Amino acid sequence: MSSACTACAVLTIDLDALAANWRLLNARMAEAGGECAGVVKGDGYGLGLAPVACTLHAAGCRTFFVAQIDEGVRLRAVLGGAVPVYVLCGLLPGTAEVFAEHELAPVLSTPEQIAEYRRLPQAMRARMPRPAVHFDTGMRRLGLTVAEAEAFLDDNDAVSDVDPAVVVTHLACADMPAHALNAEQNALFRRLRDRLPGARGSYANSSGLFLGADSFFDLGRPGVALYGVNPTPGRPNPMHTVVRLSAPILQVRKIDGPESVGYGASHVMGAGSRVATVGVGYADGYPRALSNRGHGALGAWRVPVVGRVSMDLTLFDVSAVPEHEARPGAMIDLIGPLIPIDEVAADAGTIGYEILTQLGSRYQRVYTGGPEGAAA
Amino acid sequence: MSSACTACAVLTIDLDALAANWRLLNARMAEAGGECAGVVKGDGYGLGLAPVACTLHAAGCRTFFVAQIDEGVRLRAVLGGAVPVYVLCGLLPGTAEVFAEHELAPVLSTPEQIAEYRRLPQAMRARMPRPAVHFDTGMRRLGLTVAEAEAFLDDNDAVSDVDPAVVVTHLACADMPAHALNAEQNALFRRLRDRLPGARGSYANSSGLFLGADSFFDLGRPGVALYGVNPTPGRPNPMHTVVRLSAPILQVRKIDGPESVGYGASHVMGAGSRVATVGVGYADGYPRALSNRGHGALGAWRVPVVGRVSMDLTLFDVSAVPEHEARPGAMIDLIGPLIPIDEVAADAGTIGYEILTQLGSRYQRVYTGGPEGAAA
């Protein structure tokens, strides 16, 4: 609805901040001789695959990761050829032709996928970039077990057939630097990866890039930090803010006596208080879990969410804001300079990743900065 | 992504069940001389505005409600002329021309909106269907306060100028039949509505249609019940199931010894257990709050979510399912006959409305039944 949006909420996406975030993370890797890829799955973490990928590419990003095959197809159409696109779900049955047609690289994650890859006609494999292989070192989600990885590495024919360009693992606890699993995954990955000297090691996700140089290997794989979410929970956020979500007040209601507001009459306001209604609700990805917990900002004032977040509407207590400021048409930030996305997530009992990827389709999306044509 | 989707999750939407749900609710109203509108905001509660609206129209629905102006514009394009479309956010400043151009009817909800409507040139008003007026009887969200409503009703010129076709209020506690606010809202609405004999009274939402004939008035306004969510929480669901969400297993992992699974190593599984990975995560609207709490169904087996739901992937404990059933490619229902949407919502600490409207865009969407061309 972005082109025809009338009087609705505005989601502003700062593509220059996105580029700066990639450069910041890439510089960490470059000091150690590595580089950063860009993870753009989930529609560029909810911010739009095409503008996000164009911006990262213009900033210098030369390797991309997506989760699903269809995301890879869309990304290839955005990027054109030459830049490798890795598809994390791997070579699922019946999908090889799509990989070949769109020059996508599978991240092989089971012995069956490796066997299937090896069975493909050489001409078909030649149309894909060299694949990645996924070793599971502790996430127990996708990837070869250690035993399966060792069996693969012991099989010279298999290794030479597959000839992986990248070897991947995924950290389970990178946002908890003290967790014992970090050292375990690191040692395991180092041992397996050293047996594939022709492949680049891709180990660190956003938080992993802040675990120390031991975690760098060759190819960083940041996702959420690019989009401004704090990769170092509990410490200051080193990333630039990318997203701002603002919505106009539709109506301000003066409360005459003690009156409940919203569904379930879950909150009672006293006489003289004022409640502002904005046209954003959980159908827009503003979580219902923020009911009676979240905050917005109106100018310099923090204004609490009151009552239950409903499907299309949310109520804020603006009693502390002067009447001439809290008026219909005034904008309330739901995510913004005073309301970091990490705070919104914490209030909703989740993480910034979920807030980002659930950002709705009814917002007017405004892209600022970025390379020419990125937001077209 | 529905057309090019490869090896991904499948969201099946039963348009015949949707039509049957509308008929069931409309029959309740028809017995009392009324009828049911269709509420199709939030992209038809996440199921697709066009197929949903076409199906409801073919079933006999002749009045529609949306939340936002742009939804109205899209709906008018789907329905063509003649059928009134009410826009609940009302006549926001600067939007009158859009209302007129697309023959949308505003739901006037403040004295300012009524004044603005009265100032519009007669020729512009004539291009809109007659408006609705929204009286707030206890929700404190949108609508005229009782004092504002009475001032409007006392002003014969205003009433005759606006000439509302419908008078609307919204129930705060309809899903809690014993809540005292129900009787209060009913008495208040009846008193105000009786002063506008030329307008239809629209009072009951989905749950309101089960509060008894007192709540029927002229025009029911069901939303979520049409889509199969239970409008009578705590009692059997009278509605037909509309949605099924199934995802293929990507990989089955055998656990060798006590091993943690997923982010944060939040769940430990014992030797001999098996965990299945499916390609649906919170970026698809499968809430992260289901981590270690939700359930899927594989054939006749209920399989618990284990570990944290991640962005693109969710893990299920399939240890109790025979190996030849729990294999890559086998489908796990995330919402389905054994896993009602209301259960998914309860496990996630929310309501079916939020699960529906957050259904993601990466699913292959399959529409069954419905009128010819509805799913085109």
CSV table of C-alpha atoms in Angstrom, one decimal, chain A residues 54-317:
chain,number,residue,atom,x,y,z
A,54,CYS,CA,21.0,-3.0,-3.6
A,55,THR,CA,22.3,-0.9,-0.7
A,56,LEU,CA,24.5,-3.6,0.7
A,57,HIS,CA,25.9,-4.4,-2.7
A,58,ALA,CA,26.6,-0.7,-3.4
A,59,ALA,CA,28.4,-0.6,0.0
A,60,GLY,CA,30.7,-3.4,-1.1
A,61,CYS,CA,29.0,-6.6,0.0
A,62,ARG,CA,29.8,-9.4,-2.4
A,63,THR,CA,28.2,-12.5,-0.8
A,64,PHE,CA,24.6,-12.9,0.2
A,65,PHE,CA,22.6,-15.5,2.2
A,66,VAL,CA,18.9,-16.2,2.1
A,67,ALA,CA,16.8,-18.8,3.9
A,68,GLN,CA,14.6,-20.1,1.1
A,69,ILE,CA,14.9,-20.8,-2.5
A,70,ASP,CA,12.2,-18.3,-3.6
A,71,GLU,CA,14.1,-15.6,-1.7
A,72,GLY,CA,17.1,-16.6,-3.8
A,73,VAL,CA,15.2,-16.3,-7.0
A,74,ARG,CA,14.0,-12.8,-6.1
A,75,LEU,CA,17.5,-11.8,-4.9
A,76,ARG,CA,19.1,-13.0,-8.2
A,77,ALA,CA,16.6,-10.8,-10.1
A,78,VAL,CA,17.6,-7.8,-8.0
A,79,LEU,CA,21.4,-8.4,-8.1
A,80,GLY,CA,21.9,-9.8,-11.6
A,81,GLY,CA,24.7,-12.4,-12.0
A,82,ALA,CA,28.2,-12.7,-10.6
A,83,VAL,CA,27.5,-12.3,-6.9
A,84,PRO,CA,27.1,-15.6,-5.1
A,85,VAL,CA,23.8,-16.2,-3.3
A,86,TYR,CA,23.7,-19.0,-0.8
A,87,VAL,CA,20.4,-20.6,0.1
A,88,LEU,CA,20.5,-21.9,3.7
A,89,CYS,CA,17.6,-24.4,3.4
A,90,GLY,CA,19.8,-26.4,1.1
A,91,LEU,CA,19.2,-28.6,-1.9
A,92,LEU,CA,15.7,-29.9,-1.2
A,93,PRO,CA,14.3,-32.7,-3.4
A,94,GLY,CA,13.1,-31.4,-6.7
A,95,THR,CA,14.7,-28.0,-6.5
A,96,ALA,CA,18.0,-28.5,-8.4
A,97,GLU,CA,16.7,-27.0,-11.6
A,98,VAL,CA,15.6,-23.8,-9.8
A,99,PHE,CA,19.1,-23.5,-8.3
A,100,ALA,CA,20.7,-23.9,-11.7
A,101,GLU,CA,18.3,-21.6,-13.5
A,102,HIS,CA,18.8,-18.8,-11.1
A,103,GLU,CA,22.5,-19.4,-10.4
A,104,LEU,CA,21.9,-20.1,-6.7
A,105,ALA,CA,24.4,-21.9,-4.5
A,106,PRO,CA,22.9,-24.5,-2.1
A,107,VAL,CA,24.1,-24.8,1.5
A,108,LEU,CA,24.3,-28.6,1.6
A,109,SER,CA,23.2,-29.7,5.1
A,110,THR,CA,22.5,-33.5,5.1
A,111,PRO,CA,24.3,-36.5,3.6
A,112,GLU,CA,21.3,-36.9,1.4
A,113,GLN,CA,21.7,-33.4,0.0
A,114,ILE,CA,25.4,-34.1,-0.7
A,115,ALA,CA,24.5,-37.3,-2.4
A,116,GLU,CA,21.9,-35.6,-4.5
A,117,TYR,CA,24.3,-32.8,-5.4
A,118,ARG,CA,26.9,-35.4,-6.5
A,119,ARG,CA,24.3,-37.1,-8.7
A,120,LEU,CA,23.4,-34.0,-10.6
A,121,PRO,CA,24.6,-33.8,-14.2
A,122,GLN,CA,27.9,-31.9,-14.4
A,123,ALA,CA,26.3,-29.4,-16.8
A,124,MET,CA,23.6,-28.5,-14.2
A,125,ARG,CA,26.2,-28.1,-11.4
A,126,ALA,CA,28.2,-25.8,-13.6
A,127,ARG,CA,25.3,-23.4,-13.7
A,128,MET,CA,25.4,-23.0,-9.9
A,129,PRO,CA,28.1,-21.2,-8.0
A,130,ARG,CA,30.2,-23.7,-5.9
A,131,PRO,CA,28.1,-24.8,-3.0
A,132,ALA,CA,28.5,-24.4,0.8
A,133,VAL,CA,28.5,-27.2,3.3
A,134,HIS,CA,26.8,-26.8,6.7
A,135,PHE,CA,28.4,-28.5,9.7
A,136,ASP,CA,26.2,-28.5,12.8
A,137,THR,CA,28.5,-27.8,15.8
A,138,GLY,CA,25.8,-27.3,18.4
A,139,MET,CA,22.6,-25.8,17.1
A,140,ARG,CA,21.0,-29.2,16.2
A,141,ARG,CA,18.8,-27.5,13.6
A,142,LEU,CA,20.3,-27.9,10.1
A,143,GLY,CA,23.7,-29.3,9.1
A,144,LEU,CA,25.8,-32.4,9.1
A,145,THR,CA,26.4,-34.0,12.5
A,146,VAL,CA,30.0,-34.2,13.5
A,147,ALA,CA,30.0,-37.9,12.6
A,148,GLU,CA,28.5,-37.1,9.2
A,149,ALA,CA,30.9,-34.3,8.7
A,150,GLU,CA,33.9,-36.5,9.4
A,151,ALA,CA,32.6,-39.2,7.1
A,152,PHE,CA,32.3,-36.6,4.4
A,153,LEU,CA,35.8,-35.3,5.0
A,154,ASP,CA,37.2,-38.8,5.0
A,155,ASP,CA,35.8,-39.4,1.6
A,156,ASN,CA,38.2,-37.8,-0.9
A,157,ASP,CA,36.0,-38.4,-3.8
A,158,ALA,CA,33.0,-36.7,-2.1
A,159,VAL,CA,35.1,-33.6,-1.1
A,160,SER,CA,36.6,-33.3,-4.5
A,161,ASP,CA,33.2,-33.7,-6.2
A,162,VAL,CA,31.4,-31.2,-4.0
A,163,ASP,CA,34.4,-28.8,-3.8
A,164,PRO,CA,32.7,-26.4,-1.3
A,165,ALA,CA,33.5,-22.7,-1.6
A,166,VAL,CA,32.3,-22.1,1.9
A,167,VAL,CA,31.9,-24.1,5.0
A,168,VAL,CA,29.2,-22.8,7.4
A,169,THR,CA,28.1,-23.4,10.9
A,170,HIS,CA,25.6,-21.5,13.1
A,171,LEU,CA,26.1,-20.3,16.7
A,172,ALA,CA,23.5,-21.1,19.3
A,173,CYS,CA,24.6,-18.7,22.1
A,174,ALA,CA,26.6,-15.9,20.4
A,175,ASP,CA,24.5,-13.3,22.3
A,176,MET,CA,25.7,-14.9,25.6
A,177,PRO,CA,29.5,-14.6,25.4
A,178,ALA,CA,30.0,-16.5,28.6
A,179,HIS,CA,28.0,-19.6,27.5
A,180,ALA,CA,30.2,-22.7,27.4
A,181,LEU,CA,28.7,-23.7,24.1
A,182,ASN,CA,30.6,-20.9,22.3
A,183,ALA,CA,34.1,-22.4,23.0
A,184,GLU,CA,32.8,-25.9,22.2
A,185,GLN,CA,31.3,-24.8,18.8
A,186,ASN,CA,34.5,-22.8,18.0
A,187,ALA,CA,36.9,-25.7,18.7
A,188,LEU,CA,34.7,-28.1,16.7
A,189,PHE,CA,34.3,-25.8,13.8
A,190,ARG,CA,38.0,-25.0,13.7
A,191,ARG,CA,38.9,-28.7,13.6
A,192,LEU,CA,36.4,-29.5,10.8
A,193,ARG,CA,37.1,-26.4,8.8
A,194,ASP,CA,40.8,-26.9,8.8
A,195,ARG,CA,40.3,-30.0,6.8
A,196,LEU,CA,38.9,-28.0,3.9
A,197,PRO,CA,41.6,-25.5,3.2
A,198,GLY,CA,40.0,-24.6,-0.2
A,199,ALA,CA,36.8,-23.3,1.4
A,200,ARG,CA,36.1,-20.1,3.3
A,201,GLY,CA,34.9,-20.6,6.9
A,202,SER,CA,31.7,-18.8,7.7
A,203,TYR,CA,31.1,-18.8,11.4
A,204,ALA,CA,30.1,-15.5,13.1
A,205,ASN,CA,26.5,-14.2,12.9
A,206,SER,CA,25.8,-10.6,14.2
A,207,SER,CA,26.6,-11.3,17.8
A,208,GLY,CA,29.4,-13.7,16.8
A,209,LEU,CA,31.3,-10.7,15.3
A,210,PHE,CA,31.6,-9.3,18.8
A,211,LEU,CA,32.9,-12.5,20.5
A,212,GLY,CA,36.5,-11.7,19.5
A,213,ALA,CA,38.9,-12.4,16.6
A,214,ASP,CA,38.8,-16.1,17.3
A,215,SER,CA,35.3,-16.1,15.9
A,216,PHE,CA,36.0,-14.2,12.6
A,217,PHE,CA,37.3,-17.0,10.3
A,218,ASP,CA,36.9,-15.8,6.7
A,219,LEU,CA,33.3,-14.7,6.0
A,220,GLY,CA,31.1,-13.0,8.6
A,221,ARG,CA,27.4,-13.6,8.2
A,222,PRO,CA,25.7,-10.7,10.0
A,223,GLY,CA,21.9,-10.3,9.7
A,224,VAL,CA,20.0,-8.4,12.4
A,225,ALA,CA,22.9,-6.0,13.3
A,226,LEU,CA,22.8,-4.6,9.8
A,227,TYR,CA,19.3,-3.5,10.5
A,228,GLY,CA,20.2,-1.7,13.7
A,229,VAL,CA,19.3,-4.3,16.4
A,230,ASN,CA,21.9,-4.5,19.2
A,231,PRO,CA,24.1,-7.6,18.7
A,232,THR,CA,25.5,-7.1,22.2
A,233,PRO,CA,22.5,-7.4,24.5
A,234,GLY,CA,23.1,-5.7,27.9
A,235,ARG,CA,25.8,-3.5,26.5
A,236,PRO,CA,25.5,-0.2,24.4
A,237,ASN,CA,24.3,-0.8,20.9
A,238,PRO,CA,27.3,-0.3,18.5
A,239,MET,CA,25.0,-0.1,15.4
A,240,HIS,CA,23.3,2.8,13.7
A,241,THR,CA,19.5,3.1,13.9
A,242,VAL,CA,17.9,2.0,10.6
A,243,VAL,CA,14.1,2.0,11.4
A,244,ARG,CA,11.7,4.6,12.6
A,245,LEU,CA,7.9,3.9,12.8
A,246,SER,CA,5.6,6.9,13.4
A,247,ALA,CA,1.8,7.1,13.3
A,248,PRO,CA,-0.5,10.1,13.4
A,249,ILE,CA,-3.0,10.5,16.2
A,250,LEU,CA,-6.5,9.8,14.9
A,251,GLN,CA,-8.4,11.0,17.9
A,252,VAL,CA,-7.8,12.3,21.5
A,253,ARG,CA,-10.3,11.2,24.0
A,254,LYS,CA,-10.8,13.1,27.3
A,255,ILE,CA,-11.7,10.8,30.2
A,256,ASP,CA,-14.5,12.2,32.3
A,257,GLY,CA,-14.5,9.9,35.3
A,258,PRO,CA,-12.9,6.6,36.1
A,259,GLU,CA,-13.3,4.8,32.8
A,260,SER,CA,-11.9,1.6,31.3
A,261,VAL,CA,-10.2,1.7,27.9
A,262,GLY,CA,-10.0,-0.9,25.1
A,263,TYR,CA,-10.8,-4.6,24.9
A,264,GLY,CA,-11.5,-6.5,28.1
A,265,ALA,CA,-11.6,-3.1,30.0
A,266,SER,CA,-8.1,-4.1,31.1
A,267,HIS,CA,-7.0,-0.5,32.1
A,268,VAL,CA,-8.9,2.1,34.0
A,269,MET,CA,-8.0,5.8,33.6
A,270,GLY,CA,-9.0,8.6,35.9
A,271,ALA,CA,-10.9,11.8,35.3
A,272,GLY,CA,-8.9,14.4,33.4
A,273,SER,CA,-6.6,12.0,31.7
A,274,ARG,CA,-6.4,11.9,27.9
A,275,VAL,CA,-6.0,8.9,25.6
A,276,ALA,CA,-4.7,9.2,22.0
A,277,THR,CA,-5.7,6.6,19.4
A,278,VAL,CA,-3.2,5.7,16.5
A,279,GLY,CA,-4.0,3.6,13.5
A,280,VAL,CA,-1.4,0.8,14.1
A,281,GLY,CA,-2.2,-2.5,15.7
A,282,TYR,CA,-1.1,-6.1,15.8
A,283,ALA,CA,-2.2,-6.6,12.2
A,284,ASP,CA,0.7,-4.3,11.4
A,285,GLY,CA,3.1,-6.3,13.5
A,286,TYR,CA,2.9,-4.1,16.6
A,287,PRO,CA,2.6,-7.0,19.1
A,288,ARG,CA,-0.4,-7.5,21.2
A,289,ALA,CA,2.0,-8.4,23.9
A,290,LEU,CA,2.7,-4.6,24.3
A,291,SER,CA,-0.8,-4.2,25.7
A,292,ASN,CA,-0.4,-2.0,28.9
A,293,ARG,CA,3.4,-2.4,28.6
A,294,GLY,CA,4.8,-0.6,25.6
A,295,HIS,CA,5.7,3.0,25.1
A,296,GLY,CA,5.6,5.5,22.3
A,297,ALA,CA,7.2,9.0,22.1
A,298,LEU,CA,5.4,12.2,21.3
A,299,GLY,CA,8.0,14.9,20.9
A,300,ALA,CA,10.1,14.6,24.0
A,301,TRP,CA,7.5,12.8,26.0
A,302,ARG,CA,7.4,9.1,26.5
A,303,VAL,CA,3.7,8.0,26.4
A,304,PRO,CA,2.6,4.6,27.7
A,305,VAL,CA,0.5,2.1,25.8
A,306,VAL,CA,-2.8,1.8,27.7
A,307,GLY,CA,-5.4,-1.0,27.3
A,308,ARG,CA,-5.0,-3.8,24.8
A,309,VAL,CA,-3.3,-3.3,21.5
A,310,SER,CA,-6.1,-4.1,19.0
A,311,MET,CA,-5.9,-5.2,15.4
A,312,ASP,CA,-5.7,-1.8,13.8
A,313,LEU,CA,-5.5,0.6,16.7
A,314,THR,CA,-3.4,1.3,19.7
A,315,LEU,CA,-4.1,3.7,22.6
A,316,PHE,CA,-1.5,5.9,24.4
A,317,ASP,CA,-1.9,7.8,27.6
